[in-house]
PDB file of N, CA and C in Angstrom:
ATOM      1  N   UNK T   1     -16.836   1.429 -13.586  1.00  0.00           N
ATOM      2  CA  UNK T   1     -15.773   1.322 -12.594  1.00  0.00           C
ATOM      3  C   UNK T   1     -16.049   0.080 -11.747  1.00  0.00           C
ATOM      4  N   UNK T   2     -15.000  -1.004 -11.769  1.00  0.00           N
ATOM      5  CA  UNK T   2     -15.073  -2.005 -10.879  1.00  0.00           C
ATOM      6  C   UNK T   2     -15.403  -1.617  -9.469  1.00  0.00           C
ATOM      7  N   UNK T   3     -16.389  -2.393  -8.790  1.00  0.00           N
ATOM      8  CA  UNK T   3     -16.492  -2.001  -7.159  1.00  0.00           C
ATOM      9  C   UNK T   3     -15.545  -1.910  -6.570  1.00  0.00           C
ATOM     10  N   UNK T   4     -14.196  -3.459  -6.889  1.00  0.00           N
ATOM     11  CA  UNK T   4     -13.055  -3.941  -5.766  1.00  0.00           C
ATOM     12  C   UNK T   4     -12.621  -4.635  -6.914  1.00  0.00           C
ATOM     13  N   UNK T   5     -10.921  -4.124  -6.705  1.00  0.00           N
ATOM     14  CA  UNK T   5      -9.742  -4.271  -7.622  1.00  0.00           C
ATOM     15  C   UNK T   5      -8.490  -5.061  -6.355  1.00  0.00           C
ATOM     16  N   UNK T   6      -8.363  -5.840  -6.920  1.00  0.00           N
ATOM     17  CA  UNK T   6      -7.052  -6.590  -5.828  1.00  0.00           C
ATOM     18  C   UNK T   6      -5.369  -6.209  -6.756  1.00  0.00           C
ATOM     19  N   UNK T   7      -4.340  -5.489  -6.321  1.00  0.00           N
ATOM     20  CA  UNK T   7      -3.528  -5.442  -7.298  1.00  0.00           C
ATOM     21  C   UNK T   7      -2.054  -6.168  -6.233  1.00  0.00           C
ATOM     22  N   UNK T   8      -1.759  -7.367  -7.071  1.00  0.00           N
ATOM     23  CA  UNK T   8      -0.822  -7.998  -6.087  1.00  0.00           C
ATOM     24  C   UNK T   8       0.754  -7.208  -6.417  1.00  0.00           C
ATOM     25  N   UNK T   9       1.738  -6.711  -5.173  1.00  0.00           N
ATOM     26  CA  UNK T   9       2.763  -5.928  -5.059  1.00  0.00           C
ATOM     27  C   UNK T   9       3.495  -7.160  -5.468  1.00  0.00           C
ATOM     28  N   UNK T  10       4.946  -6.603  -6.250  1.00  0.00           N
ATOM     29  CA  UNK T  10       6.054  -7.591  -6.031  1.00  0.00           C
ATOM     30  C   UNK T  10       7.024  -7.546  -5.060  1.00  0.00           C
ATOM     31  N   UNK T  11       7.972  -8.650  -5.129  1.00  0.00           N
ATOM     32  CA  UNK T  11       8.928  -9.288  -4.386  1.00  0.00           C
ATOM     33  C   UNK T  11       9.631  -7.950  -3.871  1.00  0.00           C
ATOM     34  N   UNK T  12       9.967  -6.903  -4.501  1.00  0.00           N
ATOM     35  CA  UNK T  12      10.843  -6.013  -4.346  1.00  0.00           C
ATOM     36  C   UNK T  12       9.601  -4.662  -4.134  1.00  0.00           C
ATOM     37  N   UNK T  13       9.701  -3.930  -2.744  1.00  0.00           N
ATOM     38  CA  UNK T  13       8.963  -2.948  -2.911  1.00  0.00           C
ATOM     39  C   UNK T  13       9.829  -1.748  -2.177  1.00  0.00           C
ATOM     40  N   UNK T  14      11.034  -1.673  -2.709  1.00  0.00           N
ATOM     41  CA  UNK T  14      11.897  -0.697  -2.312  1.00  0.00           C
ATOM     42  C   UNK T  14      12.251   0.632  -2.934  1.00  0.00           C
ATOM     43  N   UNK T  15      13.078   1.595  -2.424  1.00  0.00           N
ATOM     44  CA  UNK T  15      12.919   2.733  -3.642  1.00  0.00           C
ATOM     45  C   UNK T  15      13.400   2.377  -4.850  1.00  0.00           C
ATOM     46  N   UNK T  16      13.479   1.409  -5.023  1.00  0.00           N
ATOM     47  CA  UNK T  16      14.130   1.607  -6.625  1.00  0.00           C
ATOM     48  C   UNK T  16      13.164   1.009  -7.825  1.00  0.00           C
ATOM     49  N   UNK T  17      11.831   0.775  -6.800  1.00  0.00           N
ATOM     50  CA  UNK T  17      10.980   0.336  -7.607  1.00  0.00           C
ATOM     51  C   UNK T  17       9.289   1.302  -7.279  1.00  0.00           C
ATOM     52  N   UNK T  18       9.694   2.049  -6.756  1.00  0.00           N
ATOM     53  CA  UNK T  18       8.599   2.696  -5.899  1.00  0.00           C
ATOM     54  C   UNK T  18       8.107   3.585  -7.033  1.00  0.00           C
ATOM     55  N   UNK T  19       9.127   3.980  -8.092  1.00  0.00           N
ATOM     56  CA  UNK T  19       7.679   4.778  -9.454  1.00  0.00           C
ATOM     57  C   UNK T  19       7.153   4.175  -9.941  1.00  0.00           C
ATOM     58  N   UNK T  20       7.440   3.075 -10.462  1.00  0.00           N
ATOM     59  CA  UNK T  20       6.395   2.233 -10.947  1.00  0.00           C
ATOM     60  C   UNK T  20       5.221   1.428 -10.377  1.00  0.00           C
ATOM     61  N   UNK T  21       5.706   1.243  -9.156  1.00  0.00           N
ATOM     62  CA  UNK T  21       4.369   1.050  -8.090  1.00  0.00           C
ATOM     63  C   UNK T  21       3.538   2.195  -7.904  1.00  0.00           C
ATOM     64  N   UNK T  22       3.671   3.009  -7.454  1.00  0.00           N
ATOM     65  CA  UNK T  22       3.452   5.039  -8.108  1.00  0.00           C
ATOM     66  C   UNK T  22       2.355   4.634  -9.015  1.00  0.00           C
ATOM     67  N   UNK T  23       2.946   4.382  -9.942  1.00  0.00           N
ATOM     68  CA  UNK T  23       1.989   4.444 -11.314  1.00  0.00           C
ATOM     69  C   UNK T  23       0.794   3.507 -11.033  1.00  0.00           C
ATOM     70  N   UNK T  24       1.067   2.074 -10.752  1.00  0.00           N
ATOM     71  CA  UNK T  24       0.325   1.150 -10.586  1.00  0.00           C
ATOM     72  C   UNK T  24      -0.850   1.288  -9.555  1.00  0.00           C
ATOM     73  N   UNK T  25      -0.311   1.636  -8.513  1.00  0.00           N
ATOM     74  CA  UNK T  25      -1.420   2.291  -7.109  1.00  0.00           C
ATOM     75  C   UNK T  25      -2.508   2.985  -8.020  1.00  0.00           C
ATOM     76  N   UNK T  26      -2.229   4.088  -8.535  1.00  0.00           N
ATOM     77  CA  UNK T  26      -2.386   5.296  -9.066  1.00  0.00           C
ATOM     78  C   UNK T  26      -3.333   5.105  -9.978  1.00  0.00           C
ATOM     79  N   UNK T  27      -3.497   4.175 -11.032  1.00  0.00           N
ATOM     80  CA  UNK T  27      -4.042   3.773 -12.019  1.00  0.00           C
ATOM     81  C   UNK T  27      -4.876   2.954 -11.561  1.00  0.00           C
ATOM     82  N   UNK T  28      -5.036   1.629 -10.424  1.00  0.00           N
ATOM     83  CA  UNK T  28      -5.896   0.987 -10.038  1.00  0.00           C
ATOM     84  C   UNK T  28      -6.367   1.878  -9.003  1.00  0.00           C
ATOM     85  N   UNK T  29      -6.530   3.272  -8.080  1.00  0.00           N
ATOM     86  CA  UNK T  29      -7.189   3.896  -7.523  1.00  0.00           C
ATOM     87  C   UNK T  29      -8.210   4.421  -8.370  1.00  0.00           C
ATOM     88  N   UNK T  30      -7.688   4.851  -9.681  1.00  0.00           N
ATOM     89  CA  UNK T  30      -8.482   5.615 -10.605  1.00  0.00           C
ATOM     90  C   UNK T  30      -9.740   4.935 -11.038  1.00  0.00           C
ATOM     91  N   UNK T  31      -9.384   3.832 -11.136  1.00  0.00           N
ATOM     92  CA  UNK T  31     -10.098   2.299 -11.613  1.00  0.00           C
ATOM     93  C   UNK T  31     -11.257   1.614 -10.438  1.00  0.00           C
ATOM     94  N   UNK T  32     -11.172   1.951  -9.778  1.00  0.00           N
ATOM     95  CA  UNK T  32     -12.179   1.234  -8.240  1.00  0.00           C
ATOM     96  C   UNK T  32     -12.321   2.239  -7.506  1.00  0.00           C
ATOM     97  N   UNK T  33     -13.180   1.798  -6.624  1.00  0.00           N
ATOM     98  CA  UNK T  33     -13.826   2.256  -5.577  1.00  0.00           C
ATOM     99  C   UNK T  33     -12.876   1.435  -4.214  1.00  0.00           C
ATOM    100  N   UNK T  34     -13.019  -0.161  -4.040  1.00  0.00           N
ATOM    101  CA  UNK T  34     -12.040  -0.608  -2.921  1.00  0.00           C
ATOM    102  C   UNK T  34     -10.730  -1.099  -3.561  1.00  0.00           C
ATOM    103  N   UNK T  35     -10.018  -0.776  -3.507  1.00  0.00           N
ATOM    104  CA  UNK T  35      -8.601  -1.171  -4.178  1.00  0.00           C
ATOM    105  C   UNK T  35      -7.934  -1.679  -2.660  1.00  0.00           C
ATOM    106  N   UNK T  36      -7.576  -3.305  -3.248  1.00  0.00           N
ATOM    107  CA  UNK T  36      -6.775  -4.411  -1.869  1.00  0.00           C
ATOM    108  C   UNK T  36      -5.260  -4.410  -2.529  1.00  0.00           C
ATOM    109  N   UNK T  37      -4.681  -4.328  -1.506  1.00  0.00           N
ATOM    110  CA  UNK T  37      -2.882  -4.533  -1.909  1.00  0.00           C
ATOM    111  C   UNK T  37      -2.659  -5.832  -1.582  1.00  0.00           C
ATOM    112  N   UNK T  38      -2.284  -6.763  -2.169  1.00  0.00           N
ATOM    113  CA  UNK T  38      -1.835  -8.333  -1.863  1.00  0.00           C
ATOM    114  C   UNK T  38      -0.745  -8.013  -1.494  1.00  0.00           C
ATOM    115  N   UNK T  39       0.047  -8.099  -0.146  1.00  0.00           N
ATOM    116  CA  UNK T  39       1.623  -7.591   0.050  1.00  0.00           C
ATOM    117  C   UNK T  39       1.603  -9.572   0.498  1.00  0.00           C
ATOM    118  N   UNK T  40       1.739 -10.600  -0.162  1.00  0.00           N
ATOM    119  CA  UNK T  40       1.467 -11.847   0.186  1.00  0.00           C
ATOM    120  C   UNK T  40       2.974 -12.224  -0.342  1.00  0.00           C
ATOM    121  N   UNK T  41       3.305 -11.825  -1.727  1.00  0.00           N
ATOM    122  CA  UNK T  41       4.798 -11.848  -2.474  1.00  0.00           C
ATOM    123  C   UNK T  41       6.213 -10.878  -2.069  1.00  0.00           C
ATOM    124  N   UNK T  42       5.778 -10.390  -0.766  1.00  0.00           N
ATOM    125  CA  UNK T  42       6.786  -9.147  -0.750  1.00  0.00           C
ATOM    126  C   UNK T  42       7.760  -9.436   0.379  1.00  0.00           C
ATOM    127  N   UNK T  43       8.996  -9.522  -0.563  1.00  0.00           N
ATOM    128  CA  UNK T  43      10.273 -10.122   0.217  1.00  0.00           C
ATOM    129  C   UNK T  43      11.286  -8.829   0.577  1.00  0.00           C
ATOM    130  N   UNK T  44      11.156  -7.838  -0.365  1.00  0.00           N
ATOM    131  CA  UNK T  44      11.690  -6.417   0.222  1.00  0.00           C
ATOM    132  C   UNK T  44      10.539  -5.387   0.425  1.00  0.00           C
ATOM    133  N   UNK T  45      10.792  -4.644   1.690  1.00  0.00           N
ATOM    134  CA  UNK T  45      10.138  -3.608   1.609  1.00  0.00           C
ATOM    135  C   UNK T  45      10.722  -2.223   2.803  1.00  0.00           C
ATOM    136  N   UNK T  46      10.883  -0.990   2.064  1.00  0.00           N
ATOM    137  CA  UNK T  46      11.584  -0.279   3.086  1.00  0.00           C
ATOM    138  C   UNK T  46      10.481   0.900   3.381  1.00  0.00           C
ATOM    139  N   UNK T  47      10.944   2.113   3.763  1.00  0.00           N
ATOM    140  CA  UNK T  47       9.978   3.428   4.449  1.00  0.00           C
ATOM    141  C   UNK T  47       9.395   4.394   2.569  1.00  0.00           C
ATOM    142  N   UNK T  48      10.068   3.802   1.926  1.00  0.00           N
ATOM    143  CA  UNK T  48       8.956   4.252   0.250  1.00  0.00           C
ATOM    144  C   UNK T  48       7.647   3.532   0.315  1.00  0.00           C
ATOM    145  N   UNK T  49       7.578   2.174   0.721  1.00  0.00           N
ATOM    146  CA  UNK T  49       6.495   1.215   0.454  1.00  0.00           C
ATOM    147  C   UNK T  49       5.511   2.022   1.388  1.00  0.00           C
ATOM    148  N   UNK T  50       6.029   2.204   2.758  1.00  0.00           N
ATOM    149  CA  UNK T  50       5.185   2.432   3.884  1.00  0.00           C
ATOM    150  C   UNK T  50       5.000   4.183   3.366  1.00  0.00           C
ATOM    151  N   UNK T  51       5.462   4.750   2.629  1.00  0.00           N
ATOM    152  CA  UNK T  51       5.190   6.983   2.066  1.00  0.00           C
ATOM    153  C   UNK T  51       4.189   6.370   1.362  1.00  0.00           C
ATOM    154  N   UNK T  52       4.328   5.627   0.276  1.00  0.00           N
ATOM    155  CA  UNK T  52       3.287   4.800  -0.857  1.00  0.00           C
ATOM    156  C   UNK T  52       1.972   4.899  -0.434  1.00  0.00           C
ATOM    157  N   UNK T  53       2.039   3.858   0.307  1.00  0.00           N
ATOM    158  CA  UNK T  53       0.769   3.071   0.935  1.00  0.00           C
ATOM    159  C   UNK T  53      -0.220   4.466   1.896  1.00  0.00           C
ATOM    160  N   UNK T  54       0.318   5.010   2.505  1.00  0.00           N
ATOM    161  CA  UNK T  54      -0.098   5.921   3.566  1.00  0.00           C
ATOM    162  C   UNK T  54      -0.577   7.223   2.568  1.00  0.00           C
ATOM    163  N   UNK T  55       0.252   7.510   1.210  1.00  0.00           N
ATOM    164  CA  UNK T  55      -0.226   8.634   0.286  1.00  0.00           C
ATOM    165  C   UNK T  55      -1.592   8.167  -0.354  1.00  0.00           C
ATOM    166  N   UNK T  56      -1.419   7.047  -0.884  1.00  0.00           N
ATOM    167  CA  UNK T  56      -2.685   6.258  -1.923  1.00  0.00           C
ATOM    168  C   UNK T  56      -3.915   6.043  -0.643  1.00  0.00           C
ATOM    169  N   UNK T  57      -3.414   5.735   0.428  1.00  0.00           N
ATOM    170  CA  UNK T  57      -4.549   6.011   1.444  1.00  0.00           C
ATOM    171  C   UNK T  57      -5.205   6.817   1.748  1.00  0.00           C
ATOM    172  N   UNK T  58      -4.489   8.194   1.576  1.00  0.00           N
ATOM    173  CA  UNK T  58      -5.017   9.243   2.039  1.00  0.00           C
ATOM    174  C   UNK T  58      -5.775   9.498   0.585  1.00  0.00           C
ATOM    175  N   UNK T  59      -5.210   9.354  -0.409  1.00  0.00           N
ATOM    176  CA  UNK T  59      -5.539   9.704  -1.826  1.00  0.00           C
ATOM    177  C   UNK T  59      -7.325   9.211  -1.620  1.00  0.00           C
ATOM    178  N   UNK T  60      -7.061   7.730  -1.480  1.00  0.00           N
ATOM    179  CA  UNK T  60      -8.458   6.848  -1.180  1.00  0.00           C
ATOM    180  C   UNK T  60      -9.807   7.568  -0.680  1.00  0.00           C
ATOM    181  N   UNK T  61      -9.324   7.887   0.985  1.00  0.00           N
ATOM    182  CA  UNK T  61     -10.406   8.717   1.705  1.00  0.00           C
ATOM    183  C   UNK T  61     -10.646  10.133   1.113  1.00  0.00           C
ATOM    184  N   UNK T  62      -9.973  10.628   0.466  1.00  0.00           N
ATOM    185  CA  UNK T  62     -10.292  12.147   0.045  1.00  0.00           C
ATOM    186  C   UNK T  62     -11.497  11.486  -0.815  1.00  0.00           C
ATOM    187  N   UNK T  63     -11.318  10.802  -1.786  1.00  0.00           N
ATOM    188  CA  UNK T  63     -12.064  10.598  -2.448  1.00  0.00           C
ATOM    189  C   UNK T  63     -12.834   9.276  -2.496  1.00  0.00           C
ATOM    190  N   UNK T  64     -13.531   9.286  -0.958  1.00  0.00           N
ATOM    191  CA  UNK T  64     -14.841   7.980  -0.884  1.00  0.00           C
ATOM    192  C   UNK T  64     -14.132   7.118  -1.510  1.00  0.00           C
ATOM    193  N   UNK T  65     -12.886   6.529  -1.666  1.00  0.00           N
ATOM    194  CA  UNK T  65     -12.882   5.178  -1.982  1.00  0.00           C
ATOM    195  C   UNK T  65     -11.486   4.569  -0.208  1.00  0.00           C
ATOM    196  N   UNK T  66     -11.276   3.195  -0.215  1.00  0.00           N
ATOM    197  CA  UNK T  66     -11.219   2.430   0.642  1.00  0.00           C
ATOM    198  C   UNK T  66      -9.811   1.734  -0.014  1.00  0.00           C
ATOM    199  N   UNK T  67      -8.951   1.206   0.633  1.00  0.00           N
ATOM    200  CA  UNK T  67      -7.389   0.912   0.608  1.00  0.00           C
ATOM    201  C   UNK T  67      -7.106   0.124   1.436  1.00  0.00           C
ATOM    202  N   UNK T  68      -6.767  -1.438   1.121  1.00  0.00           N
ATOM    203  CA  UNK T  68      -6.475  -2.078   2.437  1.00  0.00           C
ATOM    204  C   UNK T  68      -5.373  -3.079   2.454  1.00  0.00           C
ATOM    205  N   UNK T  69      -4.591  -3.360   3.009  1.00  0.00           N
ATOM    206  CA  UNK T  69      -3.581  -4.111   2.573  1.00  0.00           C
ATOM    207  C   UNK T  69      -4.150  -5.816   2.912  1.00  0.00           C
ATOM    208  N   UNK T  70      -3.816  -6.826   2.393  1.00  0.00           N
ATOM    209  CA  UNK T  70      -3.960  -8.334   2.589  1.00  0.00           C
ATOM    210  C   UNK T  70      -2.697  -8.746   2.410  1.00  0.00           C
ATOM    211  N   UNK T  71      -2.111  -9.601   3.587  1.00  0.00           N
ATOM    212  CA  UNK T  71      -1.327 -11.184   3.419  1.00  0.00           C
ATOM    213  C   UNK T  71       0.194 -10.086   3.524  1.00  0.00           C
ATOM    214  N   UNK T  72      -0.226  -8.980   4.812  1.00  0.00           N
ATOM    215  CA  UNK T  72       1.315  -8.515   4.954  1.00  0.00           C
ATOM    216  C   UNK T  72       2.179  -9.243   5.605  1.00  0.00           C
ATOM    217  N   UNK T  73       3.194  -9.543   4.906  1.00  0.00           N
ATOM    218  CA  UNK T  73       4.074 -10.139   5.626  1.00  0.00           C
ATOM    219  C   UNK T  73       5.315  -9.542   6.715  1.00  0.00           C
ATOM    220  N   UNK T  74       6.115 -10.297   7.385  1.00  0.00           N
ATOM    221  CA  UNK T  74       6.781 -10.038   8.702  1.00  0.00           C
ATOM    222  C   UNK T  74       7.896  -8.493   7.747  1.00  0.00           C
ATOM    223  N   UNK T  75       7.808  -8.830   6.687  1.00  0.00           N
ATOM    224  CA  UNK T  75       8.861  -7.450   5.953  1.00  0.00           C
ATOM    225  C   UNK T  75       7.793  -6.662   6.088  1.00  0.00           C
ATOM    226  N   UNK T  76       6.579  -6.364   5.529  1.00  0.00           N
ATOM    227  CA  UNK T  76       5.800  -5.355   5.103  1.00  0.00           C
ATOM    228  C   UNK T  76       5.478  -4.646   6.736  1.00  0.00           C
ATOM    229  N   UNK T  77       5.226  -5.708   7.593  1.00  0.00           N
ATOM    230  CA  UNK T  77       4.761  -5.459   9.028  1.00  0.00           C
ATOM    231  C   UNK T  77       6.182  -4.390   9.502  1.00  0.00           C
ATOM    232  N   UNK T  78       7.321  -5.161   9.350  1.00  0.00           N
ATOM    233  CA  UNK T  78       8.561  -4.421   9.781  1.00  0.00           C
ATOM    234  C   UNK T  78       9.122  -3.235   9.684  1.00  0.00           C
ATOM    235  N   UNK T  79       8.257  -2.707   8.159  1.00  0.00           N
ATOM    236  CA  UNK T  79       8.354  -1.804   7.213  1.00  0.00           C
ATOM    237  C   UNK T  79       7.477  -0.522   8.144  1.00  0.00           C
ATOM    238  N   UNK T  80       6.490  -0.728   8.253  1.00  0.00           N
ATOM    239  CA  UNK T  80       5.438  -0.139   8.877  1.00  0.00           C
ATOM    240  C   UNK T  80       5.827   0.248  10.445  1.00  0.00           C
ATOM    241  N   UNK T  81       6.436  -1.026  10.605  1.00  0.00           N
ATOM    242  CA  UNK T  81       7.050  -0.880  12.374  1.00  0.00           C
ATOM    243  C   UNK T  81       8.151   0.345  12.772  1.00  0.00           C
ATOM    244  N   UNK T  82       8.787   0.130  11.585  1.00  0.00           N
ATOM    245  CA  UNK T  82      10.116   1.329  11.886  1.00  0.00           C
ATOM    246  C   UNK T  82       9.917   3.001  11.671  1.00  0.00           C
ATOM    247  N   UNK T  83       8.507   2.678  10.657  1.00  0.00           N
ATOM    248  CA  UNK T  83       7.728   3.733  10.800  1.00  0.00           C
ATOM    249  C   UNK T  83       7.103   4.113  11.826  1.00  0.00           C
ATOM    250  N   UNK T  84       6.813   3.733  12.694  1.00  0.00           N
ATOM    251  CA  UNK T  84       6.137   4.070  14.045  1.00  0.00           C
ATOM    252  C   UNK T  84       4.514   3.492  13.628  1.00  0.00           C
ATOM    253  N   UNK T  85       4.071   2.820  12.385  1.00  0.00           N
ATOM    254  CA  UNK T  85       2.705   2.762  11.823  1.00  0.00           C
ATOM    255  C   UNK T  85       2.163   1.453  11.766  1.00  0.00           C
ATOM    256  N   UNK T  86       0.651   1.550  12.424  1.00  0.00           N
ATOM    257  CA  UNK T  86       0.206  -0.417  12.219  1.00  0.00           C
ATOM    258  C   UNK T  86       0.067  -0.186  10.588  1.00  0.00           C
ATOM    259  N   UNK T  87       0.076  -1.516  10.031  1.00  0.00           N
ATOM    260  CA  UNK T  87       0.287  -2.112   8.698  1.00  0.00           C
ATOM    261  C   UNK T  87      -0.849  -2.589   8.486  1.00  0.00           C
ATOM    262  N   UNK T  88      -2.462  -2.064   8.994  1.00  0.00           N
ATOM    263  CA  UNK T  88      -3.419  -1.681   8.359  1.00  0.00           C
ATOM    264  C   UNK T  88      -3.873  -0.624   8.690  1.00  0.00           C
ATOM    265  N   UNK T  89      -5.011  -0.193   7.481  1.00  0.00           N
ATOM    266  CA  UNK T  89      -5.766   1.089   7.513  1.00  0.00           C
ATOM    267  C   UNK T  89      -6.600   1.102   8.841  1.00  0.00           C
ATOM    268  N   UNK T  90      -6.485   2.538   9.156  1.00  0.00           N
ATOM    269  CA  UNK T  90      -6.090   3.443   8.641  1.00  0.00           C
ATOM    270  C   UNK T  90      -4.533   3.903   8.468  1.00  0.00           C
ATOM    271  N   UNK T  91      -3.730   3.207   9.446  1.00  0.00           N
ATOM    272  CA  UNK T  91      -2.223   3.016   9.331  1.00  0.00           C
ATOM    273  C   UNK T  91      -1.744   4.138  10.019  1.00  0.00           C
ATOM    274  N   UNK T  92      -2.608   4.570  11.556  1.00  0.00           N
ATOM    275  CA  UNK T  92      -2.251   4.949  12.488  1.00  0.00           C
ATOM    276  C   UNK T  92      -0.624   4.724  13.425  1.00  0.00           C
ATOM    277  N   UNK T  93      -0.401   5.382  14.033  1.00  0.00           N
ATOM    278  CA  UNK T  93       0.508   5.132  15.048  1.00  0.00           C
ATOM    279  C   UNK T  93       0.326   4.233  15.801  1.00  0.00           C
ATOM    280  N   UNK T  94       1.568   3.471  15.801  1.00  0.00           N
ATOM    281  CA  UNK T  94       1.307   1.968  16.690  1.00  0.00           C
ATOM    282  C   UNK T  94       0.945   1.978  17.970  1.00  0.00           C
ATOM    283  N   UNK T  95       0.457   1.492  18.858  1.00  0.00           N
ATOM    284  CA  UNK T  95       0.424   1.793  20.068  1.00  0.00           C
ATOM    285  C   UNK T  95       1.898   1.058  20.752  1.00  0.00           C
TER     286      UNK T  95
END
């Protein structure tokens, strides 16, 4: 098992793409111990990206491994914002 897996998100991280990101999370959690989200390419993102991210997180800590997002951009941040959630881990309530 790789230590640290980087898996870069695409342009579109909305529901209509959110099972196959599903899968992808899912499969590189299985695969590592620190799994990084590159959100560096992400030009859509709505409140699936931010259920996603916050499930595979929790998924993470149950099981000793670590989840972190890199290179969120002002969508991914926005995404997180309307959620009431900062747009890193642990991905608490904003102050």
């Amino acid at each position: 098992m790789p230590a640290r897996f980087s898996l870069t998100l695409p342009g579109d991280c909305t529901v209509r793409v959110i099972r196959t990101l599903h899968g992808e999370i899912a499969a590189a959690l299985a695969s590592t111990a620190d799994l990084t989200l590159d959100c560096t390419g992400v030009e859509r993102a709505d409140i699936a990206l931010v259920q996603l991210v916050v499930s595979a997180a929790g998924t993470a800590e149950r099981q000793s491994k670590r989840l972190t997002l890199v290179g969120a951009s002002d969508v991914v941040k926005g995404a997180f914002a309307r959620a009431g959630l900062d747009a890193q881990a642990p991905f608490r309530r904003a102050a």
